[in-house]
XYZ file of C-alpha atoms in Angstrom:
398
model
C 0.204 0.146 0.028
C 3.055 2.454 0.704
C 4.591 1.760 -2.421
C 1.408 2.441 -4.982
C 1.490 5.619 -3.155
C 4.180 6.535 -5.536
C 1.267 5.874 -8.546
C -1.198 8.752 -6.518
C 1.837 11.089 -6.369
C 2.564 10.709 -9.626
C -0.967 10.689 -11.573
C -1.656 13.765 -9.311
C 1.542 16.001 -10.629
C 1.119 14.815 -14.167
C -3.020 16.640 -14.234
C -2.035 19.114 -11.768
C 0.680 20.667 -13.900
C -1.303 20.296 -17.395
C -1.085 23.381 -18.023
C 2.347 23.412 -18.221
C 2.582 20.631 -20.677
C 0.110 19.420 -23.256
C -2.774 19.430 -21.011
C -4.820 16.965 -22.770
C -1.963 14.466 -22.785
C -0.972 14.851 -18.931
C -4.215 14.635 -17.931
C -5.000 11.326 -19.836
C -1.962 10.122 -18.936
C -2.386 11.281 -14.740
C -5.929 9.455 -15.222
C -4.733 6.673 -16.051
C -1.854 6.216 -13.950
C -4.530 6.928 -11.470
C -6.855 4.605 -12.731
C -4.064 1.347 -12.119
C -3.619 3.123 -8.468
C -7.259 2.362 -7.976
C -7.114 -0.845 -9.372
C -4.232 -1.937 -6.498
C -5.804 0.161 -3.944
C -9.462 -1.554 -3.929
C -8.125 -4.905 -4.231
C -4.839 -4.482 -1.227
C -6.787 -2.139 1.669
C -9.877 -4.395 2.088
C -7.663 -7.560 2.490
C -5.125 -5.163 4.856
C -8.467 -4.557 6.451
C -10.285 -7.992 6.903
C -6.452 -9.698 7.828
C -6.294 -7.255 10.986
C -9.939 -6.975 12.022
C -11.331 -8.531 14.841
C -14.230 -11.134 13.863
C -16.332 -8.959 16.245
C -15.569 -5.941 14.463
C -14.772 -6.688 11.051
C -17.787 -5.919 8.915
C -17.757 -1.958 10.859
C -14.018 -1.994 9.573
C -14.518 -3.353 6.661
C -17.181 -0.444 6.047
C -15.401 2.287 7.318
C -12.896 1.817 4.128
C -16.471 2.473 1.875
C -17.489 5.407 4.216
C -13.845 6.841 3.621
C -14.678 6.419 -0.012
C -17.969 8.131 -0.389
C -16.124 11.272 1.962
C -13.663 11.746 -0.860
C -16.526 11.762 -3.609
C -18.581 14.366 -1.247
C -15.251 16.554 -0.873
C -14.601 16.593 -5.015
C -18.098 17.382 -5.528
C -18.028 20.064 -3.089
C -14.840 21.839 -4.458
C -15.589 20.709 -7.843
C -17.750 23.942 -7.624
C -17.678 26.508 -10.690
C -16.735 29.107 -7.799
C -14.333 27.154 -5.988
C -11.914 24.809 -8.270
C -14.581 23.525 -10.863
C -13.383 26.849 -13.267
C -11.703 27.105 -16.827
C -8.625 28.362 -13.907
C -8.476 25.981 -11.417
C -9.401 22.646 -12.789
C -5.501 21.337 -12.865
C -5.740 22.459 -9.188
C -9.001 20.084 -8.661
C -7.590 17.229 -10.567
C -4.036 17.539 -9.047
C -5.257 17.625 -5.550
C -6.833 13.891 -6.014
C -2.934 13.149 -5.221
C -2.801 14.673 -1.719
C -4.351 11.528 0.131
C -1.546 9.503 -0.997
C 0.508 11.484 1.144
C -1.651 11.497 4.122
C -1.771 7.693 3.811
C 1.707 7.283 3.060
C 2.996 9.442 6.439
C 0.092 7.326 8.532
C 0.943 3.995 7.069
C 4.026 4.409 9.421
C 1.693 4.181 12.334
C 0.153 0.920 11.140
C 1.742 -2.850 11.712
C 2.012 -5.194 8.919
C -1.158 -8.085 8.842
C -0.017 -10.735 11.523
C -1.820 -13.321 9.261
C 0.438 -12.492 6.523
C 3.658 -12.565 8.653
C 2.308 -15.697 10.853
C 0.624 -17.768 7.964
C 2.846 -16.364 4.542
C 6.097 -15.653 6.004
C 6.192 -17.472 9.333
C 7.469 -15.097 11.293
C 5.504 -15.594 14.810
C 7.391 -13.098 16.797
C 6.570 -9.891 14.040
C 2.982 -11.443 14.455
C 2.490 -11.322 17.857
C 4.347 -7.762 17.586
C 2.165 -6.580 15.153
C -0.844 -8.056 17.687
C 0.654 -5.989 20.101
C 0.560 -3.043 18.497
C -3.345 -3.183 17.336
C -4.888 -4.643 20.548
C -2.013 -3.856 23.243
C -0.993 -6.329 25.848
C -3.628 -9.228 26.143
C -3.777 -13.079 26.021
C -2.929 -13.350 22.560
C -3.466 -17.589 23.040
C -6.387 -17.526 21.203
C -5.496 -15.863 17.516
C -2.489 -17.449 17.497
C -4.453 -21.141 17.820
C -6.722 -19.570 14.863
C -4.099 -18.498 12.653
C -1.909 -21.378 13.335
C -5.058 -23.572 12.400
C -5.804 -21.718 9.004
C -2.334 -21.936 8.303
C -2.168 -25.719 8.458
C -5.042 -25.470 6.053
C -3.006 -23.099 3.930
C -0.101 -25.420 3.705
C -2.641 -28.298 2.281
C -3.348 -25.380 -0.014
C -1.284 -24.346 -3.359
C -0.286 -21.314 -4.321
C -2.888 -20.047 -6.097
C -2.945 -17.839 -9.095
C -5.588 -16.627 -10.774
C -5.931 -18.958 -13.841
C -5.460 -21.860 -11.011
C -8.403 -19.701 -8.795
C -10.378 -20.088 -12.197
C -9.784 -23.588 -12.770
C -10.452 -24.991 -9.736
C -13.554 -26.257 -8.957
C -13.197 -26.777 -4.804
C -13.578 -22.889 -4.997
C -15.725 -22.385 -7.598
C -19.077 -21.738 -5.306
C -17.156 -19.072 -2.899
C -15.715 -17.235 -6.224
C -19.526 -17.536 -7.765
C -20.918 -15.639 -4.968
C -17.766 -13.467 -4.783
C -18.038 -12.290 -8.261
C -22.450 -12.193 -7.826
C -21.589 -9.754 -5.128
C -19.228 -7.233 -6.938
C -22.042 -7.645 -10.118
C -24.926 -6.948 -7.647
C -23.218 -3.841 -6.656
C -22.409 -2.173 -10.066
C -25.319 -3.775 -12.220
C -27.600 -2.145 -9.484
C -27.414 0.996 -11.239
C -25.537 2.979 -9.134
C -22.863 4.707 -11.009
C -25.798 5.503 -13.344
C -26.719 8.144 -10.731
C -23.371 8.910 -9.937
C -21.871 9.880 -12.973
C -25.173 11.147 -14.649
C -26.905 12.150 -11.331
C -26.856 16.076 -12.522
C -28.552 15.362 -15.715
C -30.770 12.722 -14.174
C -31.835 15.552 -11.718
C -32.094 18.018 -14.265
C -34.869 15.595 -16.667
C -36.617 15.215 -13.190
C -37.286 19.223 -13.090
C -34.904 20.136 -10.286
C -33.397 23.438 -10.719
C -29.946 23.370 -9.093
C -29.332 19.999 -9.827
C -25.578 20.403 -8.790
C -26.470 20.870 -5.314
C -29.211 17.879 -5.497
C -25.869 15.421 -6.721
C -24.043 17.011 -2.917
C -27.060 16.044 -1.207
C -26.720 12.679 -2.363
C -23.116 12.581 -1.443
C -24.098 13.568 1.987
C -27.114 10.966 2.068
C -24.111 8.578 1.246
C -22.291 9.572 4.215
C -24.839 9.671 6.839
C -26.363 5.608 5.342
C -22.680 4.659 5.325
C -22.188 5.542 9.364
C -25.752 3.621 9.702
C -24.247 0.401 8.062
C -21.120 0.672 9.922
C -23.280 0.233 13.218
C -25.602 -2.285 11.823
C -23.294 -4.767 9.806
C -21.971 -6.811 12.190
C -25.488 -6.663 14.282
C -27.688 -7.649 11.298
C -25.482 -9.169 9.208
C -23.869 -9.059 5.903
C -26.695 -11.147 3.946
C -29.518 -9.152 5.390
C -28.241 -5.958 5.175
C -27.505 -6.762 1.308
C -31.151 -8.005 0.554
C -33.333 -5.244 2.363
C -30.528 -3.079 0.535
C -31.087 -4.960 -3.246
C -34.794 -4.644 -2.185
C -35.330 -1.371 -1.471
C -33.348 -0.293 -4.665
C -35.380 -2.659 -6.989
C -38.404 -0.347 -5.062
C -36.735 2.636 -6.100
C -35.872 2.262 -9.802
C -39.758 1.196 -10.192
C -40.874 5.034 -8.388
C -38.238 6.570 -10.562
C -39.673 5.033 -13.738
C -43.239 6.056 -12.668
C -41.640 9.615 -11.673
C -39.594 10.386 -15.089
C -42.497 8.984 -17.189
C -45.319 10.900 -15.648
C -43.780 14.013 -14.448
C -45.206 15.517 -18.111
C -48.558 15.208 -17.004
C -48.425 15.636 -13.088
C -45.405 17.765 -12.211
C -45.680 16.603 -8.382
C -44.110 13.810 -10.241
C -40.522 15.061 -10.250
C -40.611 15.038 -6.623
C -41.546 11.165 -6.031
C -38.312 10.773 -9.172
C -36.023 12.691 -6.586
C -37.472 10.861 -3.401
C -36.696 7.822 -5.310
C -33.002 8.972 -6.224
C -32.252 9.833 -2.604
C -34.018 6.511 -0.833
C -31.594 4.840 -3.683
C -28.675 5.798 -2.719
C -29.431 4.843 0.567
C -30.464 1.715 0.559
C -26.985 0.989 -1.467
C -25.072 2.541 0.923
C -26.881 0.189 3.913
C -25.207 -3.136 1.900
C -24.786 -3.349 -1.076
C -21.838 -0.283 -1.311
C -19.637 -1.821 1.424
C -19.950 -4.789 1.968
C -18.787 -6.998 -1.376
C -15.339 -5.520 -0.813
C -14.852 -6.680 2.447
C -16.566 -10.100 2.305
C -14.513 -10.894 -0.423
C -11.574 -11.311 2.299
C -14.224 -13.523 4.072
C -15.018 -15.766 1.616
C -11.499 -17.351 1.584
C -8.760 -18.882 3.288
C -5.306 -17.501 3.139
C -4.577 -19.091 0.165
C -6.596 -17.927 -2.785
C -7.336 -15.177 -0.644
C -5.407 -12.650 -2.756
C -6.823 -14.028 -6.548
C -10.081 -14.198 -5.508
C -9.856 -10.290 -4.515
C -7.899 -9.366 -7.730
C -10.574 -11.489 -9.913
C -13.270 -9.657 -7.783
C -12.235 -5.928 -8.035
C -11.590 -6.383 -11.741
C -15.062 -7.673 -11.855
C -15.859 -4.716 -10.077
C -14.064 -2.372 -12.062
C -15.232 -3.505 -15.451
C -18.885 -3.536 -14.670
C -18.252 0.021 -13.562
C -16.627 0.820 -16.780
C -19.650 -1.217 -18.929
C -22.401 0.993 -16.636
C -20.257 4.630 -17.412
C -20.209 4.002 -21.149
C -23.156 2.775 -22.088
C -25.966 3.902 -19.792
C -26.304 7.090 -21.747
C -26.943 5.227 -24.977
C -29.303 2.633 -23.146
C -30.704 6.204 -22.033
C -31.210 7.440 -25.039
C -32.985 4.116 -26.499
C -35.340 3.793 -23.456
C -35.825 6.990 -22.357
C -37.714 7.362 -19.353
C -37.961 3.358 -18.500
C -34.138 3.169 -18.650
C -34.373 1.669 -14.917
C -36.665 -0.853 -15.841
C -33.398 -2.564 -16.729
C -31.999 -2.481 -13.362
C -35.700 -2.929 -11.613
C -34.768 -7.075 -13.437
C -31.103 -7.096 -12.602
C -32.023 -5.579 -8.640
C -34.882 -8.716 -8.660
C -32.537 -10.953 -9.388
C -29.779 -10.427 -7.678
C -31.925 -9.994 -4.581
C -32.942 -13.864 -5.218
C -29.644 -15.158 -5.692
C -28.514 -13.446 -2.242
C -31.286 -15.286 -0.563
C -30.435 -18.846 -1.760
C -26.753 -18.502 -2.334
C -24.794 -16.407 -0.015
C -24.191 -17.156 3.559
C -23.968 -15.207 6.761
C -20.630 -14.318 7.390
C -20.897 -12.391 10.674
C -18.988 -13.358 13.691
C -17.364 -16.350 12.125
C -13.472 -16.853 11.508
C -12.347 -17.501 8.342
C -11.912 -20.814 9.096
C -15.801 -21.211 10.096
C -16.669 -19.776 6.871
C -14.502 -22.527 4.584
C -16.224 -25.097 6.477
C -19.663 -23.845 5.364
C -18.753 -24.165 1.506
C -16.923 -27.257 2.430
C -20.072 -28.472 3.695
C -21.962 -27.389 0.111
C -19.753 -29.323 -2.083
C -19.762 -32.389 0.009
C -23.486 -32.417 -1.120
C -22.340 -32.974 -4.225
C -18.667 -34.309 -4.341
C -17.010 -36.944 -1.916
C -14.233 -35.891 0.213
C -11.945 -37.589 -1.401
C -12.389 -35.623 -5.053
C -11.605 -32.547 -3.201
C -8.705 -33.866 -1.345
C -7.941 -35.081 -4.276
C -8.474 -32.209 -6.795
C -6.619 -30.071 -4.317
C -3.295 -32.293 -4.407
C -3.266 -32.258 -8.230
C -3.184 -28.094 -7.907
C -0.479 -28.196 -5.001
C 1.856 -30.423 -7.105
C 1.038 -28.844 -10.447
C 4.429 -26.711 -12.309
C 1.173 -24.407 -13.624
C 2.375 -20.396 -13.535
């Protein structure tokens, strides 16, 4: 995490100094470098948080990652107003400021210990792992944590080192991987980024006089309901909050569609549309927004976890790109009924979560893995699973 901050700083400098060179090329280069940074950070940060968090607070700490994200979005919306930095003179400063958080993080990371799980399970440095635990939790009886990591290490020794290609081919992890990818697909194909990227235009279509400020209002709601999720996620559970969030968003897309379709007939329908948008964002931040980012780390043991997080992140950003690129064309074709597409998708995702996603609240990584092991045992014999793991472990494939 410390090393990749160089990418964010480089990107910020390229964009911030764009007027000193060829502006469009420097901005494109800066955005490309920043995109690389975002892809790496979106995998590393949730994995680190998942590994250092106590089981009791793992969901809340994982959701704080989303809180930082939405706070950053709101700040960028505010400083991007015309009378601040969003104008012809100050736009390089607006883009260059995106590298500033990397400076803050670089300083604060020196206060953060290395992941104890990484040190104990991957590197085999027990003393360093104990030091990290003491830095995280103070002086306490760490025997329970050590025994849990030892059990996970013993399981990890039975597993092969997982590349992305191996993970895709390994049937023993197929259920976890399918759940992880579907969680990320549900986040992006919920239509949330259609709202985030084009909210100003959508509010304008809905008849809002000052759509920019309505968009900032969406950012404020993001923060409020992410805080609600922080409080609820370790009490109510990941599965329940995700289902409530997706189901609520599904209902909101119906209201949005009715509001936009009938606003020319009934002027008050514009208020229905705007209320539905605000509620849509609220339901998103309760569950479908933060949970997919940290639940992947919970679904996999130490061996396949990095490859799984990389795949899930790639799935997320690819889906994000598809929505960002093609939503305007869909809106041009479907008009006021464009959100019907997301209604159908959200209903399908809600049913999937209900049928296929286990609750991970309060469970150790080993206990979560055991849930999927029991599911596999219903379709494969234990001997078949062990044989496949051994084959993967002995394979020399890159």
